[in-house]
Coordinates of C-alpha atoms in Angstrom, one line a residue:
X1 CA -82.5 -164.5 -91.0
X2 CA -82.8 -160.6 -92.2
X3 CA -83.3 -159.1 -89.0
X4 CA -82.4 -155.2 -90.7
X5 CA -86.5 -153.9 -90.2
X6 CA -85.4 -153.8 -86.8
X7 CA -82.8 -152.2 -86.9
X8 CA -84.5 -148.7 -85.8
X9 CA -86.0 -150.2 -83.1
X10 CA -82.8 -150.9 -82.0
X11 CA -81.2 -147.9 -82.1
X12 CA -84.5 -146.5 -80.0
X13 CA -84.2 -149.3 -77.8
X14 CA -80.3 -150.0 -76.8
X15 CA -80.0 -146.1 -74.9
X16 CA -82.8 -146.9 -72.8
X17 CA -81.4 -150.4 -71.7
X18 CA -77.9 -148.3 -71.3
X19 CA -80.2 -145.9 -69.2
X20 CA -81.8 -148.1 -67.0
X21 CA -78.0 -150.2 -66.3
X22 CA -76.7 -146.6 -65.6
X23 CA -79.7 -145.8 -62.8
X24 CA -79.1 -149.3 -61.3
X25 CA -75.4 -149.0 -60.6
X26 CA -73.7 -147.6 -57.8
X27 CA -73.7 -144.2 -57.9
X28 CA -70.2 -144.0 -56.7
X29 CA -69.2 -146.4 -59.7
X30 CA -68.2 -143.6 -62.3
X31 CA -65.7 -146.1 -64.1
X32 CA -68.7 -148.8 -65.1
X33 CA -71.1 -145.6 -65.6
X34 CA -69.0 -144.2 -68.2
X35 CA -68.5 -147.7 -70.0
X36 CA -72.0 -148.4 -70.4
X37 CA -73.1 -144.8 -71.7
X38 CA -70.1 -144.9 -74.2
X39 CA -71.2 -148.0 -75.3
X40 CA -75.1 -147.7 -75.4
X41 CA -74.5 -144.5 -78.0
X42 CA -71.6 -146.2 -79.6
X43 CA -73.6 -148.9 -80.5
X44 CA -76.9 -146.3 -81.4
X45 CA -74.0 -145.0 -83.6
X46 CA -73.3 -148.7 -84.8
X47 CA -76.9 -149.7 -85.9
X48 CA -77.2 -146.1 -87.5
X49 CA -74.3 -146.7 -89.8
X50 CA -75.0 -149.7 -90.8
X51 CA -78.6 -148.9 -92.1
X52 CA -76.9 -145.8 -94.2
X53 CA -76.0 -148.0 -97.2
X54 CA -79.3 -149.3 -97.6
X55 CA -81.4 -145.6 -97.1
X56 CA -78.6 -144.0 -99.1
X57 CA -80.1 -146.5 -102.3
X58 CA -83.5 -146.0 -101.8
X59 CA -84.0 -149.1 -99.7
X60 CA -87.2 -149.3 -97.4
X61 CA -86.1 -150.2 -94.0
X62 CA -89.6 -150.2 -91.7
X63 CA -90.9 -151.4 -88.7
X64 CA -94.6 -151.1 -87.5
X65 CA -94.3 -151.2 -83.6
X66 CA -98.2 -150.6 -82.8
X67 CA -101.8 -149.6 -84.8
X68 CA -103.9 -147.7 -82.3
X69 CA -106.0 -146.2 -84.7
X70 CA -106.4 -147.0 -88.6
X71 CA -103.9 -144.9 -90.4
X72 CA -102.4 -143.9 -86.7
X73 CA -99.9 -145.8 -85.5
X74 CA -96.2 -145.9 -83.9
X75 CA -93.7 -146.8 -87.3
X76 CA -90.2 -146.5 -87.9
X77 CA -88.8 -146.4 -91.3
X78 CA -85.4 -145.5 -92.8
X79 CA -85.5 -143.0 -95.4
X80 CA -82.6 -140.7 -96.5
X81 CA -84.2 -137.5 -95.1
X82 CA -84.2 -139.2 -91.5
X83 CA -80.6 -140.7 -92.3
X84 CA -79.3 -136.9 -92.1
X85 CA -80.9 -136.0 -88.8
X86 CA -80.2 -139.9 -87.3
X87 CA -76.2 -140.0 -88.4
X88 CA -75.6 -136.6 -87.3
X89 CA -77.0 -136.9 -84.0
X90 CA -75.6 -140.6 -83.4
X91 CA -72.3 -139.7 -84.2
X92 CA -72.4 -136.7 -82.4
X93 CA -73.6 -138.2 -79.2
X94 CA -70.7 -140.3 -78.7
X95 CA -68.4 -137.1 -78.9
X96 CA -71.0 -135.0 -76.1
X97 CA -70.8 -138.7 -74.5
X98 CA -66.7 -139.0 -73.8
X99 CA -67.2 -135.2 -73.5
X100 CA -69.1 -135.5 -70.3
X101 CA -66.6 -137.9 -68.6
X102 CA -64.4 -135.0 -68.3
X103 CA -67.0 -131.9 -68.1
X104 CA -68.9 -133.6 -65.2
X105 CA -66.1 -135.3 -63.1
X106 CA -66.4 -132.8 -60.3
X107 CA -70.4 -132.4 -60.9
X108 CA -73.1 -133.8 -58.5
X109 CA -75.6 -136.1 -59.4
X110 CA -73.7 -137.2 -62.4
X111 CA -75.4 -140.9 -62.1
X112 CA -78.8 -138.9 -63.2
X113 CA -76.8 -136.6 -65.4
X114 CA -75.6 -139.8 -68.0
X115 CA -79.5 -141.6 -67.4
X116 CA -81.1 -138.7 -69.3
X117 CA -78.3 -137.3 -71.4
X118 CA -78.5 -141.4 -72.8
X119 CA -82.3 -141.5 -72.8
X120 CA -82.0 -138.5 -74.7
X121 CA -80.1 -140.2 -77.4
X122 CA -83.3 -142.5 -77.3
X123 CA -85.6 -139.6 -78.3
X124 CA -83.9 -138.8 -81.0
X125 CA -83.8 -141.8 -82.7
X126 CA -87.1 -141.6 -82.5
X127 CA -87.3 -138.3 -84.2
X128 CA -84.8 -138.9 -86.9
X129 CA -86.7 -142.5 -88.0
X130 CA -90.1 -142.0 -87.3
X131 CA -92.0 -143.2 -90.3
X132 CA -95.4 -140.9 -89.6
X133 CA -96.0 -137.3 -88.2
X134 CA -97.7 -139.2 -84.8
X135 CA -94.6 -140.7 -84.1
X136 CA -92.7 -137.8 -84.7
X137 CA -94.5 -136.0 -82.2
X138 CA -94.3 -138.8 -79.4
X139 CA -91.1 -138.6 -79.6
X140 CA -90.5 -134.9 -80.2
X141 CA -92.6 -134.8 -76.9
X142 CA -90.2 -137.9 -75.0
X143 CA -87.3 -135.4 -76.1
X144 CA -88.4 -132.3 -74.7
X145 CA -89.5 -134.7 -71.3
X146 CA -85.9 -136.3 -71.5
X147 CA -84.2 -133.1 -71.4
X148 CA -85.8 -131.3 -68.9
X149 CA -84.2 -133.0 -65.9
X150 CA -80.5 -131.8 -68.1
X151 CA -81.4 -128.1 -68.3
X152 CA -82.6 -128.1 -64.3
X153 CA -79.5 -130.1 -63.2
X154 CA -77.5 -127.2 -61.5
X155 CA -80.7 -127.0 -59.2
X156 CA -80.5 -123.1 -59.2
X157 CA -84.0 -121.2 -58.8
X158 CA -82.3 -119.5 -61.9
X159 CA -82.3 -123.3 -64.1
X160 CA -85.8 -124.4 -62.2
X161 CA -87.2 -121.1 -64.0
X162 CA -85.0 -122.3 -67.0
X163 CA -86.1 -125.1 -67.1
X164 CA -89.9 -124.7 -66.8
X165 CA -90.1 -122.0 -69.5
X166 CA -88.2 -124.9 -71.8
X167 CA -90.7 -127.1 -71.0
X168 CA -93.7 -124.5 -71.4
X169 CA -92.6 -123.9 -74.5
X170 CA -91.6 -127.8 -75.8
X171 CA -95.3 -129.1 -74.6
X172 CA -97.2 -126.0 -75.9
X173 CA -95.9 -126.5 -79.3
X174 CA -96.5 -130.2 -79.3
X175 CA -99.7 -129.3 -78.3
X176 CA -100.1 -127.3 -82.3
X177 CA -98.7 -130.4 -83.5
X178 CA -101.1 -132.5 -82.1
X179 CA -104.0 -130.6 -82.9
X180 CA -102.3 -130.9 -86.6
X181 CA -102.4 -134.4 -86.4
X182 CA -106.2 -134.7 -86.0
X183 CA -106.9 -132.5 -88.7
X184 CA -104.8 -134.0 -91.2
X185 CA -105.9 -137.5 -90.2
X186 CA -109.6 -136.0 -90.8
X187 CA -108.5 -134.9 -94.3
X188 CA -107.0 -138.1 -95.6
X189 CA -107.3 -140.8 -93.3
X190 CA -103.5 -141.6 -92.9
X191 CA -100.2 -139.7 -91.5
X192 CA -97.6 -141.7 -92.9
X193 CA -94.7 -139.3 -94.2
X194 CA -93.9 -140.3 -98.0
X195 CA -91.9 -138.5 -100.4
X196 CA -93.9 -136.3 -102.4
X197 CA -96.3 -135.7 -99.7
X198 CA -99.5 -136.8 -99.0
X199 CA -101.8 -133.8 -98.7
X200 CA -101.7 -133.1 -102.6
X201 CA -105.2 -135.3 -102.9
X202 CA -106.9 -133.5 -101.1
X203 CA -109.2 -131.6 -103.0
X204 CA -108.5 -128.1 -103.4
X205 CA -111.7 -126.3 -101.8
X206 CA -110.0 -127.5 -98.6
X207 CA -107.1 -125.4 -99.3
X208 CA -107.7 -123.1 -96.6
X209 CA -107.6 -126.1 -94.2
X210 CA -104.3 -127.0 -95.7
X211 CA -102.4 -123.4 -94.8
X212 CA -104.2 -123.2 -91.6
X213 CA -102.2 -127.0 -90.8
X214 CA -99.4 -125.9 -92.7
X215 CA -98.7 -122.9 -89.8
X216 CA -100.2 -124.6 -87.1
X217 CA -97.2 -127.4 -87.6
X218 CA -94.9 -124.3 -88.2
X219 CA -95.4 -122.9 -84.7
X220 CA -95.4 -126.0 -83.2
X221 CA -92.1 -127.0 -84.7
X222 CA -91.1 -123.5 -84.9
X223 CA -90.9 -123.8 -81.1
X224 CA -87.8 -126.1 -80.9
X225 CA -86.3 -124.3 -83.6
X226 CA -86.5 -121.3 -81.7
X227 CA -88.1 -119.3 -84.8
X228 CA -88.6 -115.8 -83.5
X229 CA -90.7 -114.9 -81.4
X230 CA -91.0 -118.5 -80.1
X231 CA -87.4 -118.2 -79.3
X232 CA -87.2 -116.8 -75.4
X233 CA -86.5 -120.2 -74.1
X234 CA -83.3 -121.2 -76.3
X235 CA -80.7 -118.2 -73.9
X236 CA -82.4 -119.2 -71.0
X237 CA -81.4 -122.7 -71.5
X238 CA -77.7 -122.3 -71.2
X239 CA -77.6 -122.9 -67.2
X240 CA -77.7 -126.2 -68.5
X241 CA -74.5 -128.1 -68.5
X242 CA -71.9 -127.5 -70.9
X243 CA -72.3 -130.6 -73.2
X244 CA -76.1 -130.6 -72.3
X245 CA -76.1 -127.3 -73.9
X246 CA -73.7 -128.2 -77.1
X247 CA -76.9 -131.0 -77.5
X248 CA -79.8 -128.4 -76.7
X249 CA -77.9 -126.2 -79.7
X250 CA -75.9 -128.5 -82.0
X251 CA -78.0 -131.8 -82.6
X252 CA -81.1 -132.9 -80.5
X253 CA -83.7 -129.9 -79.3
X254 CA -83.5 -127.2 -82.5
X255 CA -82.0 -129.4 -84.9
X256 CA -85.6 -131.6 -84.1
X257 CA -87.3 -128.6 -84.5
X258 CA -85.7 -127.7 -88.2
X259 CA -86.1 -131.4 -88.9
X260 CA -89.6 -131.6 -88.4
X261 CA -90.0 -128.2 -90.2
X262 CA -88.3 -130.2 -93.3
X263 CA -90.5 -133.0 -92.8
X264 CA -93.7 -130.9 -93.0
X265 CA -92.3 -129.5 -96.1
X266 CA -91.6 -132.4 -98.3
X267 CA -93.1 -135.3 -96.0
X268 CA -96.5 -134.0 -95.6
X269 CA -97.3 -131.1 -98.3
X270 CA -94.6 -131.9 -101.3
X271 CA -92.8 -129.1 -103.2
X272 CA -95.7 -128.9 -105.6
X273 CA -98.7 -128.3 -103.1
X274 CA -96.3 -126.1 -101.2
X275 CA -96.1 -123.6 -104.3
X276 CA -99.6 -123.7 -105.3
X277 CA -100.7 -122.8 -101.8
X278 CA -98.1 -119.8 -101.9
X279 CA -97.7 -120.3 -98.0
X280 CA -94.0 -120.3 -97.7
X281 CA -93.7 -116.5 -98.5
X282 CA -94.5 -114.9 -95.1
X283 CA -92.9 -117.8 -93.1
X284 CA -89.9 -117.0 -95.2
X285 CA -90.0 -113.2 -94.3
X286 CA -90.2 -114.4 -90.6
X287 CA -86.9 -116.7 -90.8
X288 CA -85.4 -114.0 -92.6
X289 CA -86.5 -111.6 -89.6
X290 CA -84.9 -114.6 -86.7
X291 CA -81.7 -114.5 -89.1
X292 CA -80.9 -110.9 -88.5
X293 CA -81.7 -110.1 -85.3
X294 CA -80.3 -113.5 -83.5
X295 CA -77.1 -112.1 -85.5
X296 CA -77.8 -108.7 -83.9
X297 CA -78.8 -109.7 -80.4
X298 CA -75.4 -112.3 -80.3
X299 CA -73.2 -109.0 -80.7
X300 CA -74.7 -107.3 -77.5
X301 CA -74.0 -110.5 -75.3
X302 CA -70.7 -110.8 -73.0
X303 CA -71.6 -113.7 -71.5
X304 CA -70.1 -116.4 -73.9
X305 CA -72.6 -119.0 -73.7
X306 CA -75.0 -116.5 -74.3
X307 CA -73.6 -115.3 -77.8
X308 CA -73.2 -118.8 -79.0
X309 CA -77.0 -119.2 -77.8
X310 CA -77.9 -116.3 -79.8
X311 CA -75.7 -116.9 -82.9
X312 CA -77.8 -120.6 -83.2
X313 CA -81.2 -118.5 -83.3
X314 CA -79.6 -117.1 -86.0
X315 CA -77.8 -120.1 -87.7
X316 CA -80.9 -122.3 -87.7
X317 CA -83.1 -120.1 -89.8
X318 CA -80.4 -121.0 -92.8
X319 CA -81.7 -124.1 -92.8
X320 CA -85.1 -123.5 -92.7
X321 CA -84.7 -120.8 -95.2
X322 CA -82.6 -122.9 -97.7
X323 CA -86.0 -125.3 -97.7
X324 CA -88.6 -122.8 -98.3
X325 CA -86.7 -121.0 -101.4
X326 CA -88.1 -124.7 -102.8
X327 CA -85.1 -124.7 -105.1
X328 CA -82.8 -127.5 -105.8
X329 CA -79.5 -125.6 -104.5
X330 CA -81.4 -123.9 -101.6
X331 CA -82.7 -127.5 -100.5
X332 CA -79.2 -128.8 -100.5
X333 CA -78.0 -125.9 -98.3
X334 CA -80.7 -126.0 -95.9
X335 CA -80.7 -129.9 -95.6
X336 CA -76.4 -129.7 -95.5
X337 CA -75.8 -127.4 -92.9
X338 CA -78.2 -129.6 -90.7
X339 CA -74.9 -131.6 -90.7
X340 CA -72.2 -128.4 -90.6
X341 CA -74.3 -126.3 -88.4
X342 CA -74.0 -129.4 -85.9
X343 CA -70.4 -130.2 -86.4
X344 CA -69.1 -126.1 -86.1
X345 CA -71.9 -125.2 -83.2
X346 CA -71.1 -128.0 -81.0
X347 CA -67.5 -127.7 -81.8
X348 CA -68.1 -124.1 -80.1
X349 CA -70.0 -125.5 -77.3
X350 CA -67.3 -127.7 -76.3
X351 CA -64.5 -124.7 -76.5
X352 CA -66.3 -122.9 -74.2
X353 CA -67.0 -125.3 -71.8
X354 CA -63.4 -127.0 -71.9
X355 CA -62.9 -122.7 -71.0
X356 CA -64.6 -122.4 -68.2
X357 CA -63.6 -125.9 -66.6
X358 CA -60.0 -124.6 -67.0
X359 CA -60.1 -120.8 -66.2
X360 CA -63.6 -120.3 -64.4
X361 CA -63.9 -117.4 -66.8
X362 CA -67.7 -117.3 -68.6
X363 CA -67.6 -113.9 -70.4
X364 CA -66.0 -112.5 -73.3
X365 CA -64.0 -109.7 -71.6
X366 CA -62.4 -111.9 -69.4
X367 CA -60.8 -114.1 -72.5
X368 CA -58.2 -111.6 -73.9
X369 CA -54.9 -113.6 -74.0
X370 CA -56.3 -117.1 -73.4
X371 CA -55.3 -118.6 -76.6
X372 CA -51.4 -118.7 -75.2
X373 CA -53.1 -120.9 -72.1
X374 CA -55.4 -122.9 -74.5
X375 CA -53.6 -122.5 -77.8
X376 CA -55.7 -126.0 -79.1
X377 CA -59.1 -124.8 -77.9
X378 CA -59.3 -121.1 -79.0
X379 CA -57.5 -122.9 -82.9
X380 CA -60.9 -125.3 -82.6
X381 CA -63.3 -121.9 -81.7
X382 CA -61.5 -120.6 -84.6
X383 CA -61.9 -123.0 -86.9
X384 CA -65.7 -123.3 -85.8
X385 CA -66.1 -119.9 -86.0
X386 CA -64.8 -119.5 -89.5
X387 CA -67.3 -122.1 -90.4
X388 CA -70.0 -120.2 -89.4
X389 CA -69.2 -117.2 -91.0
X390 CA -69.1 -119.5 -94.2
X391 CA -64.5 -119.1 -94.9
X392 CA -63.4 -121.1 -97.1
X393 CA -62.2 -124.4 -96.6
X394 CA -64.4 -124.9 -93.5
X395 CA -67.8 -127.0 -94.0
X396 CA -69.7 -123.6 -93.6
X397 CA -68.5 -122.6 -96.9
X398 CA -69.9 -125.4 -98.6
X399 CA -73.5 -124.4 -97.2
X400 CA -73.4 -120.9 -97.8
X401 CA -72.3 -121.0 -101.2
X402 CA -75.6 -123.0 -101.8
X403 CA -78.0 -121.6 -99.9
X404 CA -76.7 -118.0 -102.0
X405 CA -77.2 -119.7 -105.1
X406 CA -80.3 -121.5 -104.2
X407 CA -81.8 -117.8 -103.5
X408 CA -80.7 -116.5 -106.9
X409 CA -81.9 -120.1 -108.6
X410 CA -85.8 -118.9 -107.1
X411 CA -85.3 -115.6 -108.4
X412 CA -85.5 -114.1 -104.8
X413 CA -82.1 -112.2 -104.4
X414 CA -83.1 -110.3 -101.2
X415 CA -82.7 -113.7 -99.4
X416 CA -78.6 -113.7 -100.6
X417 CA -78.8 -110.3 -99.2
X418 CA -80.3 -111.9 -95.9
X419 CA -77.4 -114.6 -95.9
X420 CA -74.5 -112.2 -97.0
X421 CA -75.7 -109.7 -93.9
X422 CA -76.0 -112.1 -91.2
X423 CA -72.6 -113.5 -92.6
X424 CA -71.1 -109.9 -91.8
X425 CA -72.3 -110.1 -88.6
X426 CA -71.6 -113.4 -87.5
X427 CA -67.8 -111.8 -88.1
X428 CA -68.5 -109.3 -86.0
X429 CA -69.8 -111.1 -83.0
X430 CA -66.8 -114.2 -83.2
X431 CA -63.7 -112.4 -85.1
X432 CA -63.2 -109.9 -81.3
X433 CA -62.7 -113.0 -79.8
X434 CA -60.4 -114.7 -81.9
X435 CA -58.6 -111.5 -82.0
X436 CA -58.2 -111.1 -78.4
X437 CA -57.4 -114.5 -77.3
X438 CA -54.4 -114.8 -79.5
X439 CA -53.1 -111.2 -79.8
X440 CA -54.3 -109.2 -76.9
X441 CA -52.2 -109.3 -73.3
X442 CA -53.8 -110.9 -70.6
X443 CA -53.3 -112.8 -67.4
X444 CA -52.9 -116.3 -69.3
X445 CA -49.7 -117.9 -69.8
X446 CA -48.3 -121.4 -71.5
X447 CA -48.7 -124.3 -69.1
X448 CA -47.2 -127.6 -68.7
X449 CA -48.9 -130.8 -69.8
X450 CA -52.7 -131.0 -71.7
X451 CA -53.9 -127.4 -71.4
X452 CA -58.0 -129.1 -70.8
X453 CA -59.0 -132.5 -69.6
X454 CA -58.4 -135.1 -72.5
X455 CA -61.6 -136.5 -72.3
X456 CA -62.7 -133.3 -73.3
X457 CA -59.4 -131.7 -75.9
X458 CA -59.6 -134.9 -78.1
X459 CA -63.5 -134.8 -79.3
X460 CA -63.0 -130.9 -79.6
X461 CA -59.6 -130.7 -81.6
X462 CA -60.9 -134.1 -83.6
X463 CA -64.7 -132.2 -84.5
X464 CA -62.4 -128.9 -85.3
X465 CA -60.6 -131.5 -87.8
X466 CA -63.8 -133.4 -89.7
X467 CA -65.1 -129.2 -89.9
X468 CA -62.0 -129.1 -92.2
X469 CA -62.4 -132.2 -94.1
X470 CA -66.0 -132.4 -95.2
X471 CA -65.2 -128.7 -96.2
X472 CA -62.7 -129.7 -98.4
X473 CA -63.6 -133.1 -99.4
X474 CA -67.2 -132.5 -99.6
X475 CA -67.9 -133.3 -103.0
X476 CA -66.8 -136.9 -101.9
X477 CA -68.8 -136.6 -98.7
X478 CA -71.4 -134.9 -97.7
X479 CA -72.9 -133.5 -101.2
X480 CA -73.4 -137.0 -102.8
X481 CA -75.2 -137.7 -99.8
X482 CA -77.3 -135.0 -99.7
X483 CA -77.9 -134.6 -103.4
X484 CA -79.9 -138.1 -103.1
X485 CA -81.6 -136.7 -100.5
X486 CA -82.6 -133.7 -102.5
X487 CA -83.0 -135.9 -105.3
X488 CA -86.4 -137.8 -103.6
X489 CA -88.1 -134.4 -103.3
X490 CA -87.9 -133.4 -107.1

């Protein structure tokens, strides 16, 4: 018996059983609470790789969970798009997962901690195979709802406010998103997401309708992806745990938020209806304007969290830049460093936490000499950092030398000039650091024995590593993959 159409359901499904083991056990248990979250997301991670053979050949994997309205209904499906967002944030779970048994050991509440942080994993599935825009939404929405309880977990007045400006921000965009849905069920009675689009029959004296959805959907998603000036909450949300935060920045929160962009691009509207509507033009200018000044603002922060928070406001509008140039190489950037953006960011992430477990310290001027402490963490931040900055042979190369030539392939040049400027600045904000923690004196000296919890060196030093091998091997990697991604929107 073929029991595959299931097999998103299952990966929905198998992190809230993990969750609701978790909340039963002893809180005092940590041994059988880390076993079962490990394995919930391992086996998320499982059922994810197993279904990539099939999306990655065009294969329809679906499964209709409920109709509650005619063309409205709760659907998974498989497609390659979703493949990028689900094995990204599958695979990355189970490193933020093992990553936690260290981070939180001497944390309280950590039995509530690993029920939402696994629930979370949930939610994103969710996202990454839902086979219609409502479905997307629920679970944008059970994401944001998920999370919540992960940025408010110190218990601070300081995360409460935190957290409820997160939250503010999650529901009031989901809110534009819903709205969207109505309208676009109105206009043509269905909101499944097929490749191509499905808003190029409607007839064009609706056209105005259509731009007024198209930015209503941009706001809403433009929330999580912290677009500017629907960005306040992302800094705010660093009081959040370490690996919460890597999650919030790397994988689940703003990489839903690019991913539904991406979804409304070539899901919903099509390449085609996109152009003849001339809409992506001012959003565009916008992303371009979150590109720059995240850059800028990350160089004025000392707090380390803070830049890194910053520097993804910044990162993230590559991706939905790459998208809206609407050519073939700008596509495959955008949709590329969805997976290198993750991989580098949270690769930061977990440097700085594995930092401030070890020495307590949480700004910048308080680093200089830590890389003869830490010499495996601060080579990881490097390595990340490079990436970013797009140096060759990191993964971040690979995406900035397409999104540059994707900008010159849609004869819009000042977008390269976007790119190559935020590029000099992303040096600016991450090379002090480097500097410093190798080559400036400081208190730090060479210890004895693992310089950071294993738990939490191994997943860091190992993501360091797969930055430097899908950046050299990624014409055996990640471009094949994404080129048949790209491939189903031209």
């Amino acid at each position: 018996m073929n029991l595959g159409f299931i097999q998103p359901l299952i990966a929905v499904i198998i992190p809230i059983i993990g969750a609701v083991i978790i909340r039963i056990l002893d809180e005092k248990n940590a041994y059988a609470r880390h076993a079962v979250a490990v394995a919930s997301v391992s086996i998320v991670f499982l059922s994810v790789v197993t279904m990539y053979p099939p999306a990655l050949r065009g294969a329809l994997i679906e499964f209709r969970l409920v109709e509650l309205l005619d063309g409205m209904g709760i659907i998974f499906r498989v497609d390659q798009l979703g493949m990028v967002f689900g094995l990204v944030s599958s695979t990355l779970w189970v490193f933020a997962t093992v990553y936690s048994i260290g981070y939180m050991a001497h944390e309280h509440e950590q039995r509530n901690y690993f029920v939402f942080f696994v629930l979370s994993c949930s939610a994103a599935m969710g996202v990454a195979f839902a086979g219609n825009l409502f479905t997307l939404y629920i679970f944008y929405e059970y994401l944001a709802i998920c999370t919540y309880p992960l940025v408010v977990h110190a218990g601070t007045a300081e995360s409460v406010r935190a957290g409820i400006k997160y939250i503010s921000y999650s529901l009031g965009g989901g809110a534009l998103v819903f709205l969207s849905i109505f309208m676009i069920h109105d206009l043509v009675g269905t909101l499944d997401f097929m490749s191509g689009g499905i808003l190029d029959a409607v007839s064009p004296e609706k056209a105005t309708m259509l731009k007024i959805i198209f930015y209503l959907l941009i706001a809403g998603f433009g929330t999580k992806a912290a677009i500017m000036p629907l960005h306040s909450w992302l800094p705010g949300a660093m009081v959040a745990p370490t690996p919460v935060s890597a999650l919030l920045h790397a994988v689940a929160i703003v990489k839903a938020g690019v991913f539904g962009i991406t979804r409304v691009f070539f899901s919903l509207y099509g390449r085609e209806l996109l152009g003849d509507l001339n809409v992506t033009g001012v959003v565009a200018v916008v992303i371009s304007f979150t590109i720059i000044v995240g850059s800028l603002m990350a160089i004025k922060q000392n707090v380390l969290k803070l830049r890194l928070a910053y520097s993804t406001i910044g990162q993230l509008g590559y991706i939905s830049l790459g998208v809206l140039l609407l050519s073939e190489a700008g596509i495959t950037g955008g949709i590329i460093h969805i997976i290198n953006h993750a991989i580098l960011k949270i690769t930061l992430f977990f440097c700085a936490g594995m930092i401030i477990t070890v020495t307590g310290r949480k700004n910048i001027d308080q680093l200089h000499g830590v890389g003869r402490q830490m010499p495996l963490t601060m080579m990881a931040f490097a390595i990340g950092s490079l990436g970013l900055m797009g140096v060759m042979p990191t993964c971040g190369y690979i995406s900035k030398y397409y999104l540059l030539t994707g900008s010159l392939d849609a004869g819009m040049p000042v977008f390269a000039y976007v790119i190559l400027t935020s590029s000099l600045l992303n040096a600016i904000y991450y090379l002090p650091i480097i500097m410093n923690a190798f080559f400036k004196k400081g208190e730090f000296k060479r210890q004895q024995g693992p310089e950071a919890p294993l738990t939490m060196l191994v997943p860091t030093v190992t993501l360091a590593a797969l930055a430097i091998f899908f950046g050299i091997f990624a014409n055996y990697t990640t471009i094949p993959f994404i080129e048949a991604v790209v491939a189903t929107i031209f």
